[in-house]
Coordinates of C-alpha atoms (C1' of nucleotides) in Angstrom, one line a residue:
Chain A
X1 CA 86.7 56.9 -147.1
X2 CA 87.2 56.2 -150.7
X3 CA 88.4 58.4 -153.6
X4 CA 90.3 59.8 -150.3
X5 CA 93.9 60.5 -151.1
X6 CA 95.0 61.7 -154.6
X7 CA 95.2 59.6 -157.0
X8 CA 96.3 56.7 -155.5
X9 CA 93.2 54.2 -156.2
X10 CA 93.1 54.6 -160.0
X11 CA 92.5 51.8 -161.9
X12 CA 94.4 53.1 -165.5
X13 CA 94.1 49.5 -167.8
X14 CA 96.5 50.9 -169.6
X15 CA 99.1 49.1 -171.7
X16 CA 102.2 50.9 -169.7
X17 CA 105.7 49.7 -169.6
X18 CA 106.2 48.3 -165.8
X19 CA 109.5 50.2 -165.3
X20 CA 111.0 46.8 -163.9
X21 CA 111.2 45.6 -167.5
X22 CA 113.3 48.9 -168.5
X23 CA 115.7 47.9 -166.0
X24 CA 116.2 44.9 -167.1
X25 CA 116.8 46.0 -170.6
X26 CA 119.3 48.2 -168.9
X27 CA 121.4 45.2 -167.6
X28 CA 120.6 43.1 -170.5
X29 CA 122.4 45.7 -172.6
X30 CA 125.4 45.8 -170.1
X31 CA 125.3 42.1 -170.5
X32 CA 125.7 42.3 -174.5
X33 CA 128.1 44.9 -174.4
X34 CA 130.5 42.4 -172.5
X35 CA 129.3 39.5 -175.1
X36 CA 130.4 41.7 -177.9
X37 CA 133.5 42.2 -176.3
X38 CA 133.6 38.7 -175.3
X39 CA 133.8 38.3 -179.5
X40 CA 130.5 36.7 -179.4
X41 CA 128.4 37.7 -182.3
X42 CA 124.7 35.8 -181.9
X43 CA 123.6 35.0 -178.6
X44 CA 120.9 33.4 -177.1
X45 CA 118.3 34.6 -174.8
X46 CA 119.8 32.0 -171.9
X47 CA 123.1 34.0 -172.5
X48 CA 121.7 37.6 -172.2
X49 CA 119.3 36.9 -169.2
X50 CA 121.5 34.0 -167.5
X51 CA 123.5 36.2 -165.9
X52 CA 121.4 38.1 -163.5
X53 CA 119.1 35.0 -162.7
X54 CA 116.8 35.9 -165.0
X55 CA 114.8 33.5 -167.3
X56 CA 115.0 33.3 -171.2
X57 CA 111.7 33.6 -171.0
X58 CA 111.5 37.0 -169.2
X59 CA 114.2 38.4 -171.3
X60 CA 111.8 37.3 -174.5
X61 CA 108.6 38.7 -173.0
X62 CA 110.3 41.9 -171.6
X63 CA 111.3 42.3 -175.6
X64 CA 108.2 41.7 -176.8
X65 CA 106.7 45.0 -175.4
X66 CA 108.6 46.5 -178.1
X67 CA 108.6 44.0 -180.8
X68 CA 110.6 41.2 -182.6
X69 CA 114.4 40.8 -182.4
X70 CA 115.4 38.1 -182.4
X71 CA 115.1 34.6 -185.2
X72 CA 113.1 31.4 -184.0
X73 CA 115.4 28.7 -183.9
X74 CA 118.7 31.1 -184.0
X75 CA 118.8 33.7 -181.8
X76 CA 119.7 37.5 -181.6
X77 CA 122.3 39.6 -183.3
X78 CA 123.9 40.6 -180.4
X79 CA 125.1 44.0 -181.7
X80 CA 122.1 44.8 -183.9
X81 CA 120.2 44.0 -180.8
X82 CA 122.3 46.2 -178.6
X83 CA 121.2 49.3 -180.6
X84 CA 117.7 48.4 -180.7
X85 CA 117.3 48.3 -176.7
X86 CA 119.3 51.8 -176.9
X87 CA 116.7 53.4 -179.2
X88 CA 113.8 51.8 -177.1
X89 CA 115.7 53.2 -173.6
X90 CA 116.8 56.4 -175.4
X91 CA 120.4 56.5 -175.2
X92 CA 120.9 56.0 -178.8
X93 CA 121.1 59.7 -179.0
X94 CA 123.3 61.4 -176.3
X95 CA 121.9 63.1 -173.0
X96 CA 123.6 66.2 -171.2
X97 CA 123.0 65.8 -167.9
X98 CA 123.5 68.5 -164.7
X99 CA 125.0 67.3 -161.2
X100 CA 123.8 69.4 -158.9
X101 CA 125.8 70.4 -155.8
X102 CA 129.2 69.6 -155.9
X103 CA 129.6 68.1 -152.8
X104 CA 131.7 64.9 -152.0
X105 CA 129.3 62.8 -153.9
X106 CA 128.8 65.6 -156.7
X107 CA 132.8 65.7 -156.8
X108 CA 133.2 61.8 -157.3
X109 CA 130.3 61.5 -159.8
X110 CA 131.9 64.3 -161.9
X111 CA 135.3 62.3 -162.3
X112 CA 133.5 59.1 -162.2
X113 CA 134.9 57.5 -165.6
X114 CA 131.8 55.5 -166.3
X115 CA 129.9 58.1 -168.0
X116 CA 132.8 58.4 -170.8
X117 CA 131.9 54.9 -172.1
X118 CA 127.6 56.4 -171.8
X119 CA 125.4 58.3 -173.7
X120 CA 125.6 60.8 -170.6
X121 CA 127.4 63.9 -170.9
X122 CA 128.2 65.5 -167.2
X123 CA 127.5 69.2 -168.9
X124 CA 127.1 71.4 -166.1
X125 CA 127.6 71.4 -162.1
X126 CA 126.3 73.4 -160.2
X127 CA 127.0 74.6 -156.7
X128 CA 125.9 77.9 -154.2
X129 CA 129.3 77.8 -152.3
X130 CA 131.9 80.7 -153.6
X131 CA 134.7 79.1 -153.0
X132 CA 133.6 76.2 -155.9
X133 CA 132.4 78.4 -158.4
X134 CA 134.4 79.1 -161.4
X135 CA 136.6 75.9 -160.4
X136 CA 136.7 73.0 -163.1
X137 CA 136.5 69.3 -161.8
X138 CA 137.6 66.8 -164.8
X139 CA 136.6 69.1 -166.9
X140 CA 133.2 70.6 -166.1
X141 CA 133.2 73.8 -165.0
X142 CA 131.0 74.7 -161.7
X143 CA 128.5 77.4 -162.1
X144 CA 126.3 79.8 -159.9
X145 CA 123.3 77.8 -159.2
X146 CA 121.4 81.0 -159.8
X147 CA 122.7 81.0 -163.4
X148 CA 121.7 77.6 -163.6
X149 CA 118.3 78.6 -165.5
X150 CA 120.8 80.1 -168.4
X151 CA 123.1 76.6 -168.7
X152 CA 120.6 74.9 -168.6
X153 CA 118.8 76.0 -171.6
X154 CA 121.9 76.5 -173.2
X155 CA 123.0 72.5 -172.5
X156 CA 119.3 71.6 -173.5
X157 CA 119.4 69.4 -170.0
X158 CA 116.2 67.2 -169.1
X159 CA 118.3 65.0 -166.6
X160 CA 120.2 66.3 -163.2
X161 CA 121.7 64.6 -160.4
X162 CA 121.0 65.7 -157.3
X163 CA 123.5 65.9 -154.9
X164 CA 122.7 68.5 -152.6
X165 CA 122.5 67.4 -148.7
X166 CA 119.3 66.8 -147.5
X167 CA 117.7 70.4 -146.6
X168 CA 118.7 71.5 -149.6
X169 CA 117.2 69.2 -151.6
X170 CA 113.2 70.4 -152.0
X171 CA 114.5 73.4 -153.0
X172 CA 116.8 72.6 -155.7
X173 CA 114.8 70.0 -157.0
X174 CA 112.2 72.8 -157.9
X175 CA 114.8 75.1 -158.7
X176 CA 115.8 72.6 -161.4
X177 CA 112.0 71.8 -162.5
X178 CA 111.7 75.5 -163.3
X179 CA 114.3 75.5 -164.8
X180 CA 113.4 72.4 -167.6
X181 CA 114.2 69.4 -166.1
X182 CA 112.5 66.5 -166.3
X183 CA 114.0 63.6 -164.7
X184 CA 116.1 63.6 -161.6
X185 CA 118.4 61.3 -160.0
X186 CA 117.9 62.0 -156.1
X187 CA 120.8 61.2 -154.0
X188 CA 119.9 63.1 -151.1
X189 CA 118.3 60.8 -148.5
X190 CA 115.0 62.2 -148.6
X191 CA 111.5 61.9 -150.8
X192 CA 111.2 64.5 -153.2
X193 CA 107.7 66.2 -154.0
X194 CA 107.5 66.8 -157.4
X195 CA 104.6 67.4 -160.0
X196 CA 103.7 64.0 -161.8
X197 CA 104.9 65.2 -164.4
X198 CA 108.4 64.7 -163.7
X199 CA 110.4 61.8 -163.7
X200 CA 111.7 61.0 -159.9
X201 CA 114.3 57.9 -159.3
X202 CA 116.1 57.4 -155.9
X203 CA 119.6 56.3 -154.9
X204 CA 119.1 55.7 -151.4
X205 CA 122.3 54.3 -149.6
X206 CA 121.1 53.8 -146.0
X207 CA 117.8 52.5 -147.2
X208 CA 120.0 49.8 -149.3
X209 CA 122.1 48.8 -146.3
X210 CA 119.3 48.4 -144.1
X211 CA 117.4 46.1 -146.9
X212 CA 121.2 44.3 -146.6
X213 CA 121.6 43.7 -143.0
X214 CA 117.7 42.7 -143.0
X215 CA 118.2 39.8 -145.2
X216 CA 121.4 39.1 -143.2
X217 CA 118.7 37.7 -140.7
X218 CA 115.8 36.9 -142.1
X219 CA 116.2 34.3 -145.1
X220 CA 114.2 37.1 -147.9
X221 CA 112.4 36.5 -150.9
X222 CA 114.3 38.1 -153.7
X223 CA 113.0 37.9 -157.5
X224 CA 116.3 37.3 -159.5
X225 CA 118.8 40.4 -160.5
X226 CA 120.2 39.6 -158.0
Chain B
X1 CA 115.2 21.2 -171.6
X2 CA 113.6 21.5 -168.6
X3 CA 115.7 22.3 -165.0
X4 CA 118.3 23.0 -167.1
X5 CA 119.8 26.3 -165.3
X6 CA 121.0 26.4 -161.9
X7 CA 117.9 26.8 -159.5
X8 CA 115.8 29.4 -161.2
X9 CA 113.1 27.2 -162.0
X10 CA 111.8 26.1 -158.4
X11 CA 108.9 26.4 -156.5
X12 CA 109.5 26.6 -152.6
X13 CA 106.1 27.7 -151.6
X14 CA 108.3 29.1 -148.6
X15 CA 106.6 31.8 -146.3
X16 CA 109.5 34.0 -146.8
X17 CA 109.4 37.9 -146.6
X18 CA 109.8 39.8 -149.9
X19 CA 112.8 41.6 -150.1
X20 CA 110.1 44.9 -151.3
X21 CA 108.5 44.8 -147.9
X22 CA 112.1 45.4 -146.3
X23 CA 112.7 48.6 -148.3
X24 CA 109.3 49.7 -147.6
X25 CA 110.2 49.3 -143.9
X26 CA 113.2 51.3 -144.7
X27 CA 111.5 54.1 -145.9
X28 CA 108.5 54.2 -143.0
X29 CA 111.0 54.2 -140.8
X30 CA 112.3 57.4 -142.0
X31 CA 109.1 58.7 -142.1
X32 CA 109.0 57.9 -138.7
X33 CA 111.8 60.1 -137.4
X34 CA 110.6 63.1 -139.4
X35 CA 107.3 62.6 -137.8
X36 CA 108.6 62.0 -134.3
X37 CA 110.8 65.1 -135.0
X38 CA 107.7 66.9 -136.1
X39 CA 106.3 66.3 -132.8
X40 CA 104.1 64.2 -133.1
X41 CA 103.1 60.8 -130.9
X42 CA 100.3 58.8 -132.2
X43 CA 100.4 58.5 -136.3
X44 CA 98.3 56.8 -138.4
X45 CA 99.5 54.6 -141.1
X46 CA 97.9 57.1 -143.6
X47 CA 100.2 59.4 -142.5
X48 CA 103.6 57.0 -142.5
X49 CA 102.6 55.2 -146.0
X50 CA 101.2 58.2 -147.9
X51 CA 104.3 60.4 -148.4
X52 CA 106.0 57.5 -150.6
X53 CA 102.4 57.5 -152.3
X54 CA 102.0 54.0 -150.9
X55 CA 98.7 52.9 -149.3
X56 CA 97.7 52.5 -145.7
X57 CA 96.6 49.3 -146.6
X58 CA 99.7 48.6 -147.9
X59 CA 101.5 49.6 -144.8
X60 CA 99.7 47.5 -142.6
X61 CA 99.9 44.1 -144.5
X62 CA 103.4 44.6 -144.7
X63 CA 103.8 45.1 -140.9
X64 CA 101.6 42.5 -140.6
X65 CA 104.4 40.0 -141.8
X66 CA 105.9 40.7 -138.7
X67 CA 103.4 40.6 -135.6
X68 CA 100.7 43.5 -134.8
X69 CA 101.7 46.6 -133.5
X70 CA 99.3 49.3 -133.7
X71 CA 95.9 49.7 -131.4
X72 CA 92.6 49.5 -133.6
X73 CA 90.6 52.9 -133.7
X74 CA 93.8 54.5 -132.6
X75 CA 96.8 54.0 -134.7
X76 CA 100.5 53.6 -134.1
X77 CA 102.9 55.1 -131.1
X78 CA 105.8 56.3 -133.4
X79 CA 108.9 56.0 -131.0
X80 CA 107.2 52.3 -130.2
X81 CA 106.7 51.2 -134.1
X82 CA 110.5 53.3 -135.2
X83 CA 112.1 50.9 -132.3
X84 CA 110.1 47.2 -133.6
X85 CA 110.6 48.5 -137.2
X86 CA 114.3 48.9 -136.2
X87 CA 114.5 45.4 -134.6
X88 CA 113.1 43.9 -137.6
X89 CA 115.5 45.3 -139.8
X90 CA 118.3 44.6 -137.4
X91 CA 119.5 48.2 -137.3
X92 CA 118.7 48.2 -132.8
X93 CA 122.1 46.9 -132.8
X94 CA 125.3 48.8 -134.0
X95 CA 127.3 47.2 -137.5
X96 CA 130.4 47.8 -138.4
X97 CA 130.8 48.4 -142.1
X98 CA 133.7 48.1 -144.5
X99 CA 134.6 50.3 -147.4
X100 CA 136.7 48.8 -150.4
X101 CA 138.3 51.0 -152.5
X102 CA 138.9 54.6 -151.5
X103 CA 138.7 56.1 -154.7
X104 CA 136.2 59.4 -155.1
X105 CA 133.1 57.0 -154.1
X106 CA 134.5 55.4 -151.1
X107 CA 136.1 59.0 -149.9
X108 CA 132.9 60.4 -150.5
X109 CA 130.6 57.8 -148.6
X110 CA 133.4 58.0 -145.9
X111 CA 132.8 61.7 -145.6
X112 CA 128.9 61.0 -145.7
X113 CA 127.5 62.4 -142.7
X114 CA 124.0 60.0 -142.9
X115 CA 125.6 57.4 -141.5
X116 CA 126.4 59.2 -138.0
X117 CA 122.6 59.5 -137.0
X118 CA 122.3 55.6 -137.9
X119 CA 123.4 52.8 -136.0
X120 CA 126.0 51.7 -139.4
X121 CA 129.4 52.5 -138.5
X122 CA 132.2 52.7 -141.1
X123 CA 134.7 51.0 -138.9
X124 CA 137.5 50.3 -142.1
X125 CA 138.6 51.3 -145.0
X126 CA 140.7 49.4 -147.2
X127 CA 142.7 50.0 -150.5
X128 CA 145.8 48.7 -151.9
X129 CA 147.1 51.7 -153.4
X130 CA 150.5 52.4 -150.9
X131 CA 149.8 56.3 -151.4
X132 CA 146.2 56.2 -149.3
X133 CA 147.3 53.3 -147.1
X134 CA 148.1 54.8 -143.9
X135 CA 146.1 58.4 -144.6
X136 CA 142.9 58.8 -142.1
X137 CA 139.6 59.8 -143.9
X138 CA 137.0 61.2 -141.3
X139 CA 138.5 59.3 -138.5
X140 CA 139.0 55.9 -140.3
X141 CA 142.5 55.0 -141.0
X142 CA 142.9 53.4 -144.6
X143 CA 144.3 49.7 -144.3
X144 CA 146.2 48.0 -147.0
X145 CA 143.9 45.3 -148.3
X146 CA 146.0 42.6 -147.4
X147 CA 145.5 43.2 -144.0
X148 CA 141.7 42.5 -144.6
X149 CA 141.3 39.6 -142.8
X150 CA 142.7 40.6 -139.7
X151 CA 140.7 44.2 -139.6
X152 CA 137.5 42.5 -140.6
X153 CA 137.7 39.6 -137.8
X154 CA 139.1 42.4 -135.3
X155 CA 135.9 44.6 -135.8
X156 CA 133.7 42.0 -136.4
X157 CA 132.4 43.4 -139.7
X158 CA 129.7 41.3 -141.9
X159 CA 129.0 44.2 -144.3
X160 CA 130.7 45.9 -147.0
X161 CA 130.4 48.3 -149.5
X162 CA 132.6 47.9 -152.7
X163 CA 133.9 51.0 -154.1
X164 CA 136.5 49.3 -156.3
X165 CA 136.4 50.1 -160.3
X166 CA 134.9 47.3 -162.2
X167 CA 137.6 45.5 -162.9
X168 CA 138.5 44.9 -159.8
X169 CA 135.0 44.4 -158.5
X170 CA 134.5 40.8 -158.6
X171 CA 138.2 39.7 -156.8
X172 CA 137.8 42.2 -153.8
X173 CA 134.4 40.8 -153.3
X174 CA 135.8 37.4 -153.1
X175 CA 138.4 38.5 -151.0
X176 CA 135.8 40.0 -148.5
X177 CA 133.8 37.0 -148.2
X178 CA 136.4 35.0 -148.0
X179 CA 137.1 37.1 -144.9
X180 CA 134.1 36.9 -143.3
X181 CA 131.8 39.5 -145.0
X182 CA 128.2 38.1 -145.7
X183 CA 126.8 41.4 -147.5
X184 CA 128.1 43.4 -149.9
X185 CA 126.9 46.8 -151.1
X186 CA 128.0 47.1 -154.9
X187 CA 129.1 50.5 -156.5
X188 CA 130.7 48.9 -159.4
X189 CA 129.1 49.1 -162.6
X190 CA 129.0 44.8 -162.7
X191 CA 127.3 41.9 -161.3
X192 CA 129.0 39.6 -158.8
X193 CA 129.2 36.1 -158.6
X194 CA 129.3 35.0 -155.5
X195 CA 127.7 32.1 -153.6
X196 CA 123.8 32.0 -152.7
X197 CA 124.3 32.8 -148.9
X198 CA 126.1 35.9 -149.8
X199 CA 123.5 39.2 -149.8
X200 CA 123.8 41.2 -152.6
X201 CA 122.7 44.4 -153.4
X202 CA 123.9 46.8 -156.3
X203 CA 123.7 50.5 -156.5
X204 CA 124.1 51.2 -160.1
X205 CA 123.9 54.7 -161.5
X206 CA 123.9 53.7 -165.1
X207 CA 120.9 51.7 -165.1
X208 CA 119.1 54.2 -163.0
X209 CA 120.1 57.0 -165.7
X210 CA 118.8 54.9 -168.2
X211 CA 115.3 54.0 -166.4
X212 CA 115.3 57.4 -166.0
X213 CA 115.3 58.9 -169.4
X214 CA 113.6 56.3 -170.7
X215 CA 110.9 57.2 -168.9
X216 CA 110.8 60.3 -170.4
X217 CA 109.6 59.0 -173.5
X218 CA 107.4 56.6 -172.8
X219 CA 105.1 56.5 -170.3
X220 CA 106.0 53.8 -168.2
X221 CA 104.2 52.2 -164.8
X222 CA 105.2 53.0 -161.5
X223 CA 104.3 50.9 -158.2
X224 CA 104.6 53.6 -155.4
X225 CA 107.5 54.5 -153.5
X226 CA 108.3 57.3 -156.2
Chain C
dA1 C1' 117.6 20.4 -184.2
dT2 C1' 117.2 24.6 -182.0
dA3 C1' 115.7 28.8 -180.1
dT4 C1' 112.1 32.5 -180.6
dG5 C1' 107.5 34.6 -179.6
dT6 C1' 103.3 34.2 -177.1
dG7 C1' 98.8 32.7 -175.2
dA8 C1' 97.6 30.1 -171.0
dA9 C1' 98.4 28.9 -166.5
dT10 C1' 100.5 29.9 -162.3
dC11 C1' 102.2 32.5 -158.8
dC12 C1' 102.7 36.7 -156.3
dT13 C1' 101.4 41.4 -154.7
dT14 C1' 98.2 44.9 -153.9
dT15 C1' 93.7 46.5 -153.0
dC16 C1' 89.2 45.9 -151.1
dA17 C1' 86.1 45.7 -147.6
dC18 C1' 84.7 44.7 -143.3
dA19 C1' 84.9 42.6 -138.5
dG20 C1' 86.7 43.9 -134.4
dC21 C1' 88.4 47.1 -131.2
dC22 C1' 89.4 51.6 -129.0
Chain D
dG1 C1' 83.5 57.8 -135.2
dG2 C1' 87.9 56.2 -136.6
dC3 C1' 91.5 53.1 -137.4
dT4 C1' 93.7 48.5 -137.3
dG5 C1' 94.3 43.7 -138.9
dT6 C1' 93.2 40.4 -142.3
dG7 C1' 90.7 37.1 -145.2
dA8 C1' 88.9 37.6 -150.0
dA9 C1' 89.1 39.6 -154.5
dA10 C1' 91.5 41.8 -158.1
dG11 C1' 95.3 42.8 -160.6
dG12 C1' 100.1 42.1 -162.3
dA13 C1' 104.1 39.6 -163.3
dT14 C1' 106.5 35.2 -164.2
dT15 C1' 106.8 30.8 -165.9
dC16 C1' 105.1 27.1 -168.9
dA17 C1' 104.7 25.0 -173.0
dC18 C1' 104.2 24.8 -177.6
dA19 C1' 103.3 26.6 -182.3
dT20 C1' 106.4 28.6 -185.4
dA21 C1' 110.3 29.8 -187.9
dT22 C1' 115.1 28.9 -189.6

DNA sequence: ATATGTGAATCCTTTCACAGCC
DNA sequence: GGCTGTGAAAGGATTCACATAT
């Protein structure tokens, strides 16, 4: 009975990055953008963290994975720390990313105007339906998925979005893993199985309203970020 | 120094739920319905954990929050555990849910055809744009926001999902709860402040995309659930 | 005086392992 | 034999508190 299923019992030690600390640094970086535009030059970790219920103290520790930013007794250049928590997420440098099926929620990421202010360039979408192909939505052109192997090596792409409805999604997730990719963004409402080896992160809407309602009733245990 | 911030420094000792245990409920529960579609009757919680690379012992202590629902030696009756997992949650009863903002994200959720096998119902749209007020979207009429409080009591609705741009995030929120709604579901790239006995919950692409790729370079640590 | 960075302590979550039951 | 339910143990994450730096 033990050893049984994969490689779920492991016991690593390793010195990895929990990946709730990345998403912090994600939201702390939103936070500082606002400072900055806010005028505010040096901030404090209270100011950074405050916002989303977190401690100073987290924000510092969740830092000092990656080193030392900040000046005892002063605090942190907001906008020299802003580009260090870019380069440690990776969005210093620019990513072109795929969308993949161009379906209602395909359509509204393509002309959703958050990305323009990002690091993430919507380079290619890609849909099987004839009647999309060839047509241009803000921009992007929508391709053959079969040609997808070809603009995707041409885009250098390591990140899609999948938005593909949910029998269609095992498929074009391993489509896209042939392909190159590396990460994907799953919004279909289903798990995807992948090798390890690739980089699996799920936007799960009903899953999120259920955890909603649930706490409607039950009084939950929530650990800040609200 | 000290309790200087709000109430994030306090220890309730409470015997409240964790808000993780929820979405792992979710997400058996969806297990569930493939496996009952699958055909099959008794299930073990092996087989309803291990998908989401979660363990069976995991699976157990988190029903066991809850009461005891499986027969030693046996396992679980899937139709019997999908309808107590479902009262727990809340989802045996019907909701009516709100969408704000019928831009390309709420048209597209509106067009989402997930929500007609669960028990949420998207009972009303609203936007205050005087060209969409009026239109019908998949059956649901769009509703000038003023006339939010009067649709929201009418349909009894306690849930919405905000599909508003940013800067308009944080007043439409207020507006709902001011109305009556005790959850919101937030697609805009921001935090809201809201009072404490207001349920949260943010769906935020950016930081996802950034978790993502970051990720990619180093190699971070994972807790299950993909 | 003030705020960082970080070991130590605390708190929480997950896994282990086994008694109990089918 | 096989699987659940659950205390106990192990493992992680958060908070504390203070030495340190400006």
């Amino acid at each position: 009975m033990k050893n049984s299923t994969k490689s779920r019992g492991r016991k690593p030690r390793q010195e990895a990055v929990p990946v709730d600390v990345i998403r912090r640094l994600s939201l702390y970086l939103r936070n500082l953008r606002n400072l900055r535009e806010a005028g505010r030059g040096r901030v404090s970790s209270e100011e950074v963290a405050g916002p989303f219920n977190l401690s100073p103290a987290q924000f510092r520790k969740d830092l000092s994975w990656f080193g030392r930013f900040g000046k005892s007794g002063v605090g942190y250049e907001a906008e020299a720390l802003s580009e260090e928590i870019m380069r440690i997420i990776g969005t210093d440098q620019s990513w072109n990313v795929a969308v993949v099926g161009v379906g209602e929620m395909g359509g509204a990421l393509l002309k959703y105007p958050g990305f323009d202010q990002s690091n993430f360039n919507l380079a290619a979408a890609f849909d099987n339906n004839p009647a999309k192909i060839g047509r241009t939505i803000n921009g992007v052109k929508i391709v053959d998925i079969a040609d997808a192997p070809l603009t995707i090596k041409n885009c250098g792409i390591k990140v899609a979005i999948l938005t593909v409805n949910r029998d269609a999604a095992q498929a074009a997730a391993e489509l896209m893993v042939k392909c190159g990719v590396r990460a994907i963004l799953n919004f279909a409402p289903c798990r995807l199985i992948l090798p390890e080896t690739i980089c699996v992160s799920n936007m799960d809407v009903s899953c999120e309203l259920e955890t909603l309602v649930c706490r409607l009733r039950h009084r939950l245990l929530r650990k800040g970020m609200q």
